[in-house]
XYZ file of C-alpha atoms in Angstrom:
787
model
C -19.706 -12.247 -7.203
C -16.987 -13.731 -9.362
C -18.639 -15.450 -12.310
C -16.950 -18.563 -13.680
C -17.983 -19.666 -17.153
C -19.960 -22.876 -17.430
C -18.301 -26.071 -18.584
C -19.883 -25.649 -22.004
C -18.531 -22.114 -22.320
C -15.111 -23.292 -21.172
C -15.043 -25.939 -23.827
C -15.931 -23.328 -26.435
C -13.852 -20.414 -25.176
C -10.819 -22.023 -23.570
C -9.148 -21.861 -20.188
C -11.112 -19.246 -18.193
C -8.402 -18.444 -15.673
C -9.104 -14.817 -16.534
C -12.789 -15.181 -17.304
C -15.372 -12.434 -17.090
C -16.081 -11.012 -13.628
C -19.133 -9.280 -12.221
C -18.279 -6.102 -10.296
C -20.147 -3.484 -8.265
C -18.220 -0.378 -9.347
C -21.535 1.442 -9.921
C -23.124 0.032 -6.734
C -24.920 -2.642 -8.761
C -23.850 -5.949 -10.263
C -22.517 -5.629 -13.831
C -19.970 -7.334 -16.026
C -16.643 -5.526 -15.773
C -16.660 -5.334 -19.595
C -19.918 -3.342 -19.535
C -18.773 -0.703 -17.005
C -17.387 2.515 -18.602
C -14.526 2.776 -16.113
C -10.939 1.519 -16.356
C -11.150 -1.544 -14.099
C -8.802 -4.388 -13.320
C -10.966 -7.086 -11.746
C -9.518 -10.298 -10.324
C -11.476 -13.185 -8.851
C -10.387 -15.103 -5.782
C -9.620 -18.072 -8.026
C -7.351 -15.934 -10.168
C -5.532 -14.584 -7.115
C -4.959 -18.123 -5.870
C -3.747 -19.200 -9.312
C -1.229 -16.343 -9.319
C -0.115 -17.007 -5.741
C -1.240 -13.611 -4.405
C -1.566 -13.648 -0.609
C -1.052 -9.975 0.354
C -3.344 -7.049 -0.413
C -0.653 -4.835 -1.939
C 0.580 -7.609 -4.252
C -2.456 -7.081 -6.487
C -0.708 -3.906 -7.687
C 1.660 -6.074 -9.725
C -1.229 -7.277 -11.882
C -2.786 -3.962 -12.879
C -1.460 -1.420 -15.398
C -0.354 1.919 -13.899
C -0.659 0.629 -10.334
C 2.306 0.501 -7.949
C 3.018 0.632 -4.231
C 4.397 3.384 -2.003
C 5.684 2.529 1.426
C 7.587 3.163 4.611
C 9.036 1.129 7.490
C 10.832 -1.078 4.988
C 7.571 -1.943 3.258
C 5.829 -3.047 6.446
C 3.550 -0.077 5.810
C 2.443 0.192 2.171
C -0.090 2.196 0.185
C -1.395 1.953 -3.359
C -0.337 4.390 -6.076
C -2.573 4.581 -9.167
C -1.527 6.530 -12.269
C 1.115 8.426 -10.247
C -1.476 9.614 -7.717
C 0.306 8.735 -4.512
C 1.020 9.727 -0.937
C 4.146 8.623 0.900
C 3.779 10.615 4.103
C 4.434 7.904 6.674
C 2.647 9.774 9.496
C -0.343 7.723 10.549
C -2.879 10.548 10.739
C -2.568 11.112 6.968
C -5.082 9.405 4.692
C -4.124 8.127 1.259
C -5.494 9.581 -2.031
C -6.147 6.036 -3.253
C -8.920 4.600 -1.125
C -9.149 0.999 0.035
C -12.468 -0.629 0.871
C -13.230 -4.055 2.318
C -16.836 -5.144 1.716
C -17.788 -1.482 1.136
C -16.188 -0.433 4.440
C -13.537 2.305 4.160
C -10.018 1.653 5.509
C -9.082 4.940 7.180
C -5.517 4.217 8.349
C -2.743 3.994 5.756
C -1.284 1.042 7.649
C -4.593 -0.733 7.131
C -3.978 -1.032 3.384
C -1.546 -3.883 4.025
C -3.235 -7.125 5.088
C -3.441 -10.824 4.288
C -5.819 -11.956 1.562
C -7.887 -14.987 2.481
C -11.252 -16.369 1.404
C -11.614 -13.553 -1.142
C -14.339 -13.462 -3.776
C -12.797 -10.726 -5.919
C -10.748 -7.530 -6.041
C -11.821 -4.484 -8.065
C -9.189 -1.858 -8.912
C -10.965 1.262 -10.197
C -8.729 3.870 -11.819
C -9.337 7.581 -11.898
C -11.421 9.623 -9.422
C -14.273 7.603 -7.884
C -15.514 10.319 -5.555
C -19.143 10.356 -6.681
C -20.187 6.893 -5.487
C -17.354 5.902 -3.144
C -16.470 9.365 -1.957
C -13.766 9.122 0.610
C -10.335 10.150 -0.700
C -10.686 8.252 -3.959
C -8.877 10.983 -5.912
C -6.654 8.586 -7.797
C -8.969 5.593 -7.661
C -9.731 2.814 -5.248
C -9.113 -0.837 -4.505
C -12.133 -2.774 -3.286
C -11.676 -6.199 -1.676
C -14.829 -8.332 -1.554
C -14.832 -11.412 0.662
C -16.746 -14.630 0.057
C -20.196 -14.632 1.613
C -22.346 -17.317 3.237
C -24.573 -19.346 0.917
C -27.335 -21.908 1.327
C -24.954 -24.674 0.244
C -22.363 -26.267 2.515
C -18.903 -25.582 1.095
C -15.398 -24.712 2.153
C -11.734 -25.489 1.800
C -8.535 -25.980 3.739
C -5.007 -25.323 2.486
C -1.481 -25.582 3.829
C 1.835 -24.306 2.475
C 5.491 -24.739 3.342
C 8.321 -22.802 1.733
C 11.628 -20.987 1.963
C 12.695 -19.429 5.268
C 10.473 -21.920 7.087
C 7.336 -20.379 5.673
C 4.203 -21.968 7.032
C 0.760 -20.852 5.879
C -2.675 -22.249 6.696
C -5.955 -21.000 5.319
C -9.444 -22.367 5.574
C -13.128 -21.575 5.410
C -16.437 -23.310 5.885
C -19.909 -21.987 5.209
C -23.474 -23.029 4.711
C -26.980 -22.999 6.181
C -27.510 -22.983 9.961
C -31.278 -23.004 9.848
C -34.092 -21.857 7.621
C -33.339 -18.284 6.670
C -29.900 -18.134 8.270
C -26.463 -19.086 6.921
C -22.913 -18.534 8.142
C -19.295 -18.586 7.060
C -16.100 -18.741 9.102
C -12.650 -18.066 7.612
C -9.181 -18.159 9.100
C -5.592 -17.490 8.124
C -2.177 -18.059 9.685
C 1.235 -17.290 8.224
C 4.781 -17.138 9.512
C 8.241 -17.032 8.015
C 11.754 -16.525 9.336
C 13.779 -13.447 8.538
C 15.506 -13.389 5.165
C 17.706 -10.347 5.885
C 20.585 -11.991 7.727
C 21.837 -9.725 10.498
C 25.484 -10.398 11.427
C 25.486 -8.063 14.443
C 27.220 -8.242 16.891
C 29.569 -10.943 15.558
C 30.457 -8.787 12.538
C 30.046 -5.043 12.213
C 31.957 -4.674 8.909
C 33.679 -1.643 10.439
C 37.487 -1.686 10.891
C 38.503 -2.423 14.481
C 40.068 1.011 14.925
C 36.709 2.700 14.399
C 34.474 0.315 16.341
C 34.610 2.288 19.634
C 32.777 5.123 17.920
C 29.831 2.801 17.265
C 29.202 2.970 21.035
C 26.757 0.083 21.320
C 28.780 -2.152 19.025
C 29.738 -5.690 19.899
C 26.645 -6.477 21.909
C 26.549 -3.696 24.505
C 22.852 -3.185 23.783
C 22.007 -6.657 25.044
C 21.954 -5.291 28.603
C 19.023 -2.975 27.845
C 15.381 -3.890 28.540
C 13.665 -5.212 25.437
C 16.925 -5.663 23.532
C 18.050 -9.028 24.840
C 17.782 -10.359 21.295
C 19.042 -7.308 19.432
C 20.735 -8.380 16.245
C 17.841 -10.569 15.090
C 17.336 -11.352 11.426
C 14.771 -9.146 9.682
C 11.995 -9.706 7.182
C 10.198 -12.214 9.412
C 6.428 -12.208 9.686
C 3.811 -13.828 11.892
C 0.184 -13.109 11.035
C -3.169 -14.499 12.046
C -6.637 -13.352 11.007
C -10.214 -14.540 11.563
C -13.523 -13.571 9.997
C -17.046 -14.672 10.887
C -20.244 -13.896 8.967
C -23.956 -14.414 9.607
C -26.506 -13.869 6.859
C -30.227 -13.575 7.555
C -32.787 -14.067 4.804
C -35.448 -11.348 5.176
C -37.669 -12.492 2.372
C -36.646 -10.460 -0.655
C -33.899 -8.710 1.350
C -31.087 -9.846 3.625
C -28.890 -8.743 6.507
C -25.189 -9.669 6.596
C -23.247 -9.281 9.861
C -19.438 -9.590 9.809
C -16.844 -9.544 12.581
C -13.099 -9.757 11.990
C -9.780 -9.454 13.750
C -6.089 -10.110 13.246
C -2.545 -9.419 14.345
C 0.847 -9.197 12.646
C 4.208 -9.310 14.412
C 7.643 -8.796 12.891
C 11.123 -7.622 13.768
C 12.107 -3.975 13.371
C 11.892 -2.573 9.830
C 14.273 -4.374 7.466
C 16.192 -1.387 6.131
C 19.789 -1.591 4.941
C 22.397 1.147 4.690
C 23.677 2.497 1.357
C 26.467 5.089 1.605
C 25.525 8.495 0.151
C 26.881 12.018 0.150
C 24.889 15.240 0.281
C 25.631 17.998 -2.216
C 25.210 21.506 -0.773
C 25.055 24.915 -2.373
C 26.849 27.986 -1.046
C 23.986 28.711 1.373
C 24.120 25.213 2.836
C 20.970 23.972 1.085
C 21.002 20.361 -0.032
C 20.681 20.299 -3.806
C 21.499 16.647 -4.532
C 22.457 13.290 -3.045
C 25.027 11.073 -4.717
C 25.910 7.453 -4.187
C 29.326 6.769 -2.649
C 31.728 4.023 -3.609
C 35.431 3.384 -2.877
C 36.212 4.567 -6.414
C 34.155 7.756 -6.089
C 36.363 10.839 -6.047
C 34.438 12.129 -3.054
C 34.312 8.830 -1.219
C 36.438 10.049 1.703
C 34.595 13.344 2.174
C 31.743 13.795 4.514
C 29.777 16.177 2.323
C 30.360 18.267 -0.787
C 30.141 22.029 -0.737
C 30.754 24.502 -3.548
C 33.788 23.450 -5.509
C 33.744 20.003 -3.860
C 35.084 21.447 -0.625
C 35.097 19.334 2.535
C 32.130 20.286 4.729
C 31.515 18.823 8.171
C 28.079 17.591 9.229
C 26.847 18.147 12.785
C 25.535 14.571 12.732
C 28.964 12.991 12.112
C 31.503 12.040 14.798
C 33.796 15.025 15.329
C 36.727 12.694 15.895
C 37.031 12.150 12.125
C 37.504 15.831 11.369
C 34.877 15.949 8.616
C 36.323 12.987 6.698
C 34.737 9.589 6.251
C 36.840 7.069 8.173
C 36.505 4.476 5.385
C 36.309 5.260 1.678
C 32.891 4.279 0.414
C 31.412 3.994 3.903
C 29.028 6.019 6.016
C 29.968 8.481 8.789
C 30.950 5.576 11.063
C 32.974 3.527 8.576
C 30.280 0.955 7.800
C 30.019 -0.614 4.348
C 27.248 -3.125 3.713
C 29.070 -6.397 2.914
C 26.941 -7.418 -0.093
C 25.513 -4.139 -1.332
C 21.789 -4.604 -1.740
C 21.978 -8.305 -0.899
C 20.448 -10.054 2.130
C 23.364 -9.597 4.569
C 23.560 -6.642 6.948
C 24.719 -5.569 10.407
C 22.244 -3.607 12.525
C 22.586 -2.999 16.267
C 18.852 -2.399 16.682
C 16.827 -5.312 15.363
C 14.365 -6.738 17.860
C 12.098 -9.736 17.174
C 8.337 -9.140 17.419
C 8.921 -5.429 18.091
C 6.586 -4.342 15.291
C 2.952 -5.181 15.998
C -0.272 -4.302 14.202
C -3.657 -5.303 15.593
C -6.909 -4.857 13.695
C -10.469 -5.699 14.557
C -13.909 -4.526 13.576
C -17.456 -5.275 12.475
C -19.690 -4.591 9.495
C -23.473 -4.716 9.008
C -24.964 -4.688 5.509
C -28.738 -4.483 5.164
C -30.468 -4.774 1.767
C -34.235 -4.353 1.445
C -36.548 -3.839 -1.548
C -38.970 -0.935 -1.118
C -41.311 -1.450 -4.014
C -39.443 -0.477 -7.185
C -36.548 0.923 -5.136
C -33.762 -0.927 -3.346
C -32.548 0.269 0.065
C -29.031 -0.423 1.378
C -27.576 0.468 4.779
C -23.919 -0.250 5.556
C -22.431 0.315 9.014
C -18.699 -0.277 9.439
C -16.393 -0.019 12.462
C -12.629 -0.589 12.471
C -9.964 -0.259 15.144
C -6.211 -0.225 14.471
C -3.342 -0.381 16.951
C 0.232 -0.143 15.731
C 3.696 -0.097 17.287
C 6.670 0.058 14.897
C 10.408 0.539 15.373
C 13.431 0.720 13.125
C 17.170 1.365 13.190
C 17.270 4.785 11.552
C 20.756 4.562 10.050
C 20.400 0.793 9.471
C 23.952 0.002 10.576
C 25.968 -1.225 13.591
C 26.314 2.378 14.802
C 23.941 3.291 17.616
C 22.906 6.695 16.328
C 19.103 6.975 16.351
C 16.082 4.712 16.341
C 12.656 5.639 15.022
C 9.430 4.725 16.796
C 5.880 4.954 15.462
C 2.743 4.276 17.436
C -0.856 4.711 16.295
C -4.304 4.103 17.709
C -7.195 4.799 15.342
C -10.913 4.143 15.294
C -13.191 4.709 12.337
C -16.940 4.463 11.886
C -18.850 4.867 8.636
C -22.548 4.841 7.907
C -23.898 4.744 4.373
C -27.589 4.874 3.434
C -28.513 4.622 -0.217
C -31.375 3.987 -2.615
C -31.175 2.680 -6.154
C -33.570 1.854 -8.911
C -33.958 1.544 -12.641
C -36.381 1.851 -15.508
C -36.029 1.308 -19.229
C -34.413 4.744 -19.583
C -32.596 5.410 -16.302
C -30.528 3.573 -13.725
C -29.815 5.647 -10.621
C -28.342 5.564 -7.130
C -28.458 8.207 -4.390
C -27.499 8.313 -0.756
C -25.918 9.836 2.320
C -22.591 9.007 3.967
C -21.047 9.756 7.364
C -17.459 9.128 8.452
C -15.841 9.568 11.871
C -12.123 8.985 12.491
C -10.431 9.343 15.863
C -6.664 9.058 15.331
C -3.849 9.395 17.864
C -0.365 8.805 16.507
C 3.146 9.307 17.858
C 6.175 9.286 15.565
C 9.713 10.432 16.116
C 13.337 9.930 17.045
C 14.795 8.085 19.989
C 18.304 7.240 21.156
C 19.103 4.313 23.412
C 21.594 4.324 26.269
C 25.273 4.504 25.275
C 24.281 5.816 21.869
C 26.591 7.748 19.559
C 24.646 10.887 20.485
C 26.172 10.704 23.970
C 22.764 10.467 25.662
C 19.485 8.615 25.586
C 16.103 10.206 24.913
C 12.686 10.143 23.250
C 11.448 12.930 20.973
C 7.778 12.006 20.461
C 5.789 14.001 17.894
C 2.256 13.607 19.219
C -0.767 14.054 16.958
C -4.478 13.874 17.782
C -6.743 14.278 14.757
C -10.506 13.899 14.788
C -12.356 13.914 11.475
C -16.097 14.142 10.838
C -17.266 14.019 7.232
C -20.845 14.255 5.898
C -21.811 13.615 2.263
C -24.812 13.494 -0.060
C -24.382 11.848 -3.450
C -26.215 10.733 -6.551
C -25.471 9.274 -9.969
C -27.653 8.348 -12.937
C -27.116 6.431 -16.175
C -29.513 7.888 -18.743
C -30.166 6.167 -22.063
C -29.954 8.718 -24.862
C -30.416 6.011 -27.491
C -30.551 2.233 -27.549
C -26.768 1.885 -27.242
C -25.756 5.368 -26.035
C -25.721 6.234 -22.318
C -25.015 9.465 -20.457
C -23.637 9.143 -16.918
C -23.873 12.109 -14.551
C -22.983 12.168 -10.871
C -22.381 14.630 -8.061
C -21.281 14.442 -4.433
C -21.142 17.206 -1.853
C -19.113 16.826 1.343
C -18.692 18.827 4.519
C -15.451 17.954 6.303
C -14.534 19.051 9.836
C -11.162 18.377 11.481
C -9.785 19.032 14.971
C -5.983 18.830 15.157
C -3.566 18.855 18.120
C 0.211 18.556 17.716
C 3.225 18.893 19.986
C 6.803 17.642 20.273
C 8.214 16.540 23.627
C 11.680 15.556 24.832
C 11.764 12.840 27.497
C 14.148 10.270 29.006
C 14.178 6.891 27.261
C 13.045 4.107 29.582
C 11.849 1.447 27.147
C 13.783 1.466 23.828
C 10.890 0.026 21.796
C 8.020 2.051 23.314
C 7.423 5.724 23.942
C 7.897 7.435 27.270
C 5.625 10.502 27.329
C 6.289 11.503 30.937
C 8.928 13.706 32.582
C 9.197 15.933 29.527
C 11.808 18.686 29.609
C 12.203 21.784 27.442
C 15.197 21.638 25.096
C 15.504 24.436 22.507
C 15.213 23.034 18.994
C 13.970 19.668 20.260
C 10.584 20.524 21.774
C 7.567 22.337 20.430
C 4.636 23.981 22.178
C 1.201 22.554 21.333
C -0.397 23.610 18.046
C -4.176 23.390 17.879
C -6.497 24.142 14.976
C -10.010 23.278 13.837
C -11.048 23.471 10.194
C -14.175 23.013 8.133
C -14.437 22.881 4.364
C -17.067 22.099 1.771
C -15.952 19.916 -1.122
C -17.552 18.503 -4.239
C -16.780 15.762 -6.708
C -18.480 15.008 -9.992
C -18.648 12.794 -13.045
C -19.909 13.302 -16.603
C -19.475 10.552 -19.164
C -20.720 9.028 -22.387
C -20.614 5.338 -23.285
C -21.537 3.616 -26.524
C -22.179 -0.129 -26.723
C -21.167 -0.396 -30.373
C -21.953 -4.122 -30.416
C -22.292 -6.849 -27.746
C -18.516 -7.135 -27.523
C -17.423 -3.501 -27.833
C -17.870 -0.627 -25.359
C -16.476 2.847 -26.104
C -16.481 5.464 -23.363
C -15.233 8.932 -22.454
C -15.572 10.851 -19.190
C -14.654 13.917 -17.175
C -14.215 13.341 -13.456
C -13.472 15.752 -10.631
C -11.775 14.179 -7.636
C -10.906 15.850 -4.350
C -9.036 15.053 -1.145
C -9.549 17.257 1.886
C -6.805 19.388 3.345
C -5.071 18.310 6.533
C -1.994 18.978 8.670
C 1.750 18.328 8.729
C 3.408 16.976 11.856
C 7.119 17.526 11.297
C 9.933 17.887 13.786
C 10.158 20.539 16.517
C 11.353 23.230 14.095
C 8.254 23.200 11.879
C 6.656 26.644 11.578
C 2.968 27.193 12.299
C 2.430 28.604 8.811
C 3.312 25.356 7.015
C 1.440 22.934 9.286
C -1.939 23.163 7.485
C -2.200 22.385 3.774
C -5.105 22.755 1.359
C -7.386 20.280 -0.364
C -6.209 18.851 -3.679
C -8.422 18.778 -6.772
C -7.960 16.464 -9.741
C -9.683 17.015 -13.086
C -9.405 13.741 -15.001
C -10.171 13.427 -18.728
C -10.327 9.837 -19.957
C -11.342 7.758 -22.960
C -11.250 4.025 -23.515
C -12.518 0.982 -25.362
C -13.326 -2.518 -24.107
C -13.554 -5.262 -26.699
C -14.151 -9.001 -26.972
C -13.105 -10.537 -30.280
C -12.614 -13.898 -32.001
C -15.705 -15.462 -30.435
C -14.648 -14.051 -27.020
C -11.265 -15.759 -27.172
C -9.543 -12.350 -27.224
C -10.268 -9.501 -24.846
C -8.515 -6.168 -25.406
C -9.124 -3.088 -23.254
C -7.409 0.229 -24.035
C -7.466 3.584 -22.280
C -5.849 7.019 -22.295
C -6.075 9.843 -19.761
C -5.007 13.398 -18.987
C -4.931 14.655 -15.378
C -4.940 18.334 -14.442
C -3.953 18.280 -10.762
C -4.548 21.455 -8.751
C -2.884 21.865 -5.343
C -1.552 18.309 -5.424
C -0.540 17.348 -1.892
C 3.155 16.805 -2.582
C 4.868 14.823 0.168
C 8.597 15.361 0.692
C 11.126 13.847 3.132
C 13.377 16.544 4.602
C 16.137 14.914 6.644
C 14.205 13.878 9.743
C 10.648 14.911 8.921
C 8.019 14.811 6.225
C 6.412 17.920 4.738
C 3.365 18.180 2.469
C 2.997 21.247 0.259
C 0.408 22.134 -2.378
C 1.812 22.095 -5.910
C 0.104 21.779 -9.269
C 0.804 18.666 -11.340
C 0.003 17.173 -14.724
C -0.205 13.470 -15.622
C -0.702 11.821 -19.025
C -0.896 8.123 -19.679
C -2.100 5.112 -21.649
C -3.001 1.567 -20.578
C -3.728 -1.780 -22.184
C -4.977 -5.152 -20.956
C -5.066 -8.170 -23.263
C -6.369 -11.648 -22.455
C -6.109 -14.444 -25.016
C -7.489 -17.986 -24.779
C -6.763 -19.433 -28.262
C -7.338 -23.026 -27.151
C -9.151 -24.729 -24.338
C -5.918 -25.433 -22.472
C -3.997 -22.202 -22.898
C -4.449 -18.708 -21.432
C -2.229 -15.679 -21.598
C -2.664 -12.162 -20.262
C -0.608 -8.997 -20.733
C -1.280 -5.708 -18.927
C 0.847 -2.599 -19.420
C 0.692 1.046 -18.462
C 2.742 4.133 -19.291
C 2.387 7.534 -17.677
C 4.349 10.757 -17.611
C 3.811 12.799 -14.449
C 5.246 16.162 -13.392
C 4.814 17.991 -10.090
C 5.453 21.684 -10.658
C 7.346 24.199 -8.571
C 8.546 22.003 -5.714
C 11.133 23.999 -3.760
C 14.368 21.989 -3.598
C 17.448 23.698 -2.184
C 15.596 27.004 -2.193
C 14.822 26.785 -5.935
C 11.483 25.684 -7.509
C 11.835 22.541 -9.611
C 9.585 20.371 -11.735
C 9.911 16.804 -10.442
C 8.418 13.342 -10.805
C 6.105 12.191 -8.008
C 7.375 9.514 -5.645
C 6.772 5.794 -6.161
C 5.466 6.509 -9.657
C 7.230 4.386 -12.302
C 6.681 5.571 -15.835
C 6.076 2.041 -17.104
C 4.830 -1.206 -15.632
C 4.015 -4.556 -17.172
C 2.572 -7.845 -16.041
C 2.410 -10.933 -18.240
C 0.999 -14.376 -17.513
C 0.885 -17.623 -19.472
C -0.716 -20.903 -18.383
C -0.925 -24.229 -20.202
C -2.957 -27.177 -18.924
C -2.381 -30.828 -19.777
C -5.610 -32.746 -19.070
C -5.962 -36.246 -17.649
C -2.633 -36.603 -15.873
C -2.819 -39.073 -12.968
C -6.538 -38.431 -12.565
C -6.309 -34.680 -12.798
C -5.261 -31.655 -14.826
C -1.620 -30.553 -14.756
C -0.903 -26.864 -15.412
C 2.338 -24.988 -16.017
C 2.481 -21.215 -15.675
C 4.956 -18.356 -15.828
C 4.340 -14.819 -14.576
C 6.454 -11.770 -15.359
C 6.195 -8.375 -13.684
C 8.251 -5.343 -14.607
C 8.441 -1.873 -13.121
C 10.604 0.971 -14.380
C 12.639 3.229 -12.105
C 10.961 5.466 -9.515
C 12.056 7.999 -6.905
C 11.485 7.492 -3.206
C 12.054 11.210 -2.536
C 10.166 14.052 -4.188
C 13.412 16.047 -4.463
C 14.442 13.578 -7.215
C 18.070 13.449 -6.078
C 20.349 11.081 -7.988
C 20.835 8.547 -5.179
C 17.095 8.492 -4.439
C 16.204 6.824 -7.734
C 15.190 3.187 -7.291
C 16.215 1.180 -10.336
C 13.646 -0.652 -12.411
C 13.360 -4.400 -12.086
C 11.745 -7.496 -13.598
C 10.577 -10.535 -11.644
C 9.799 -13.969 -13.049
C 7.657 -16.470 -11.129
C 6.902 -20.088 -12.000
C 4.211 -22.476 -10.786
C 3.124 -26.067 -11.469
C -0.382 -27.094 -10.387
C -2.171 -30.428 -10.316
C -5.932 -30.465 -9.691
C -7.875 -33.672 -9.182
C -10.883 -33.931 -11.485
C -12.861 -35.905 -8.910
C -11.720 -35.397 -5.310
C -11.182 -31.631 -4.994
C -7.485 -31.927 -4.097
C -5.007 -29.427 -5.480
C -1.179 -29.443 -5.276
C 0.996 -26.429 -6.132
C 4.768 -26.075 -6.402
C 6.138 -22.604 -7.056
C 9.256 -20.480 -7.315
C 8.923 -16.709 -6.988
C 11.672 -14.346 -8.156
C 13.355 -17.164 -10.057
C 16.424 -15.060 -10.932
C 16.869 -14.009 -7.269
C 16.769 -10.345 -8.260
C 17.810 -7.749 -5.660
C 15.544 -4.727 -6.005
C 14.671 -1.700 -3.887
C 11.055 -1.084 -2.908
C 11.324 1.701 -0.276
C 14.007 4.237 0.648
C 14.737 7.351 2.707
C 17.417 9.977 2.120
C 19.548 10.401 5.260
C 22.713 11.728 3.605
C 23.109 14.539 6.118
C 22.288 12.353 9.117
C 24.523 9.310 8.659
C 26.146 9.727 5.234
C 23.752 7.055 4.024
C 20.329 6.247 2.659
C 18.249 3.511 4.185
C 16.741 1.146 1.626
C 14.479 -1.887 1.805
C 14.689 -4.733 -0.652
C 11.961 -6.917 -2.099
C 11.813 -10.615 -1.294
C 14.533 -12.906 -2.719
C 13.977 -16.203 -4.528
C 11.244 -18.092 -2.700
C 10.306 -21.772 -3.089
C 7.159 -23.390 -1.789
C 4.630 -26.191 -2.046
C 0.983 -26.113 -1.054
C -1.875 -28.562 -0.685
C -5.551 -27.591 -0.860
C -8.795 -29.496 -0.459
C -12.127 -28.047 -1.584
C -15.394 -29.520 -0.397
């Protein structure tokens, strides 16, 4: 549970906005400052203070943590210390695990969700495979919700902001009868689109070239499901509910949780940026460059050896290999405001993208003499249907559809105990995932391809994983502790994959019937079953030098099981399976509390030796994972200062240098940076409170986040580098000292910075990259009542 300092401690130590937090990183309750792991822990109160409402937004607050993504950020995954995975295919699990109340989130899409009624978030860095196990190679993010108590409490809050944002959140909990308590929580959010789509009124393509757009000027409005094509993008409508029952079993308890939710939005909010592919003499792509009207190659379709004009099979033949408009894509489109919020897309459908989630969790805790027994059963079901305009322009070239249906069940049984010399935990873990996903290209009627079709890439993957684990903290001396842990896993997978070619009936859903064979566009079924035995381990030393200083060092072995690629119809059997990755992590750090606990400074350094890193690369119209070795080195720092009762500041920064070795780009092995892995990130926060203002406390706060540049493509081409950016947020809060009312007014992204968060290289497909931008300046006010 999040532990707030008492009033007496607050008076002595200052504003405890970032006070000490109790975590369960070692499967037992401990102060985060006493755990020899690099942890960023944030309480629910802190998240509310910082205005965090989405799961992936916690990445901004932790050193060396960032976000990878696809579908214009509608699907996002955590990246910790450059350990990342940006394969957008839904059967692929991430190397940074996400847990909710100790239940594993198996689907990558499931890492993005609304935060409501949260007790705390624990971000654990480095391999956590011994105690948490599942795919925690790079670390994990654990979200812990508020639980029922024997005291009636709750809250209700409402917010209104830019783009007609409306958000409601509430919870109520307390005793139902002797030995039984409950809590119910709910969340609703909606906002209008902030990417303003001018289609079909404006295509930003000269009139002479508009006929080659095919579906330009509203022709798509006659198709089923596209009556509102041309909708603004970036909208969101989300609801979520959670109910909990807690039964007092004497010294133990049983907690039952059920939850569900749904998110709807328009098609992925990508925008088009003109690019040009650089080819070598053999026709291999060796770079991608940005295109502008002043670029010497702006009128050429592609660049060959000696900057020779080279035609692309994806471009309209009518232009003879030349771009119709200098600085534009293959169809003559130039985004009117660059990376600003105005675009023109012929395929933008409201409420086309839908994610539904529901599930249940049972957590039983019982004392068995000197030993504690815990049993956790968790079930989750995900359903997803996503669409996007592949070239993100008024041309009707291709659309991309993604559908997924996944079920996961986990069962964990564990025992723990302690004596004066040893604290230990041991257990068994079972995971079952049944995942069916369909991703691929489609073209709607009257498209620039001259036909309409679906090309579904169908994947069925069943995973069964069995583990035994144990870890012990052994006191070698009064203040010196040895930690040793080991986990063994047996992983079995059954994989089926095929590519079909079918007529397009519904432009926002797959048609899997009436498949026909088309050479180069269909693929016979590929089936394979695998089984592998894996192990993870931990060995560490920690020294409690004094009550406020912990020094630690550790060696951790993390592992993520092998799996399968599901590329386009041309993928060869030999490259479909890929091997497990193994990460040896060497780390040292110090956690300190100084100046009568007014200053907290945590420092860490690490070296990662990555063997068979699962390197994910976007290759035109498909993703491919290969095994390549990598090395990562980095340092981190977190500082919290409360010099006076009314002032708090926090600074967290991380730097890492990561190299993936021998990635074949254009037929030549290269050393590259991993995707979505900025070398440097920073978050800074300052809050000052003026007491006794109109019967309450008035606080002013500023938050700064900075992220350096990062690539969205493992090839590291020039145009695939996303520039670094800094965001400044401001907030004013008034809290009643007597009635429990709270009023917030905030501005996020004060400077209205345009910044790229996700991208895909499509230089050979449309003479463009598709890019998604982060949210613009956003105003809002909120009202909250605690009781």
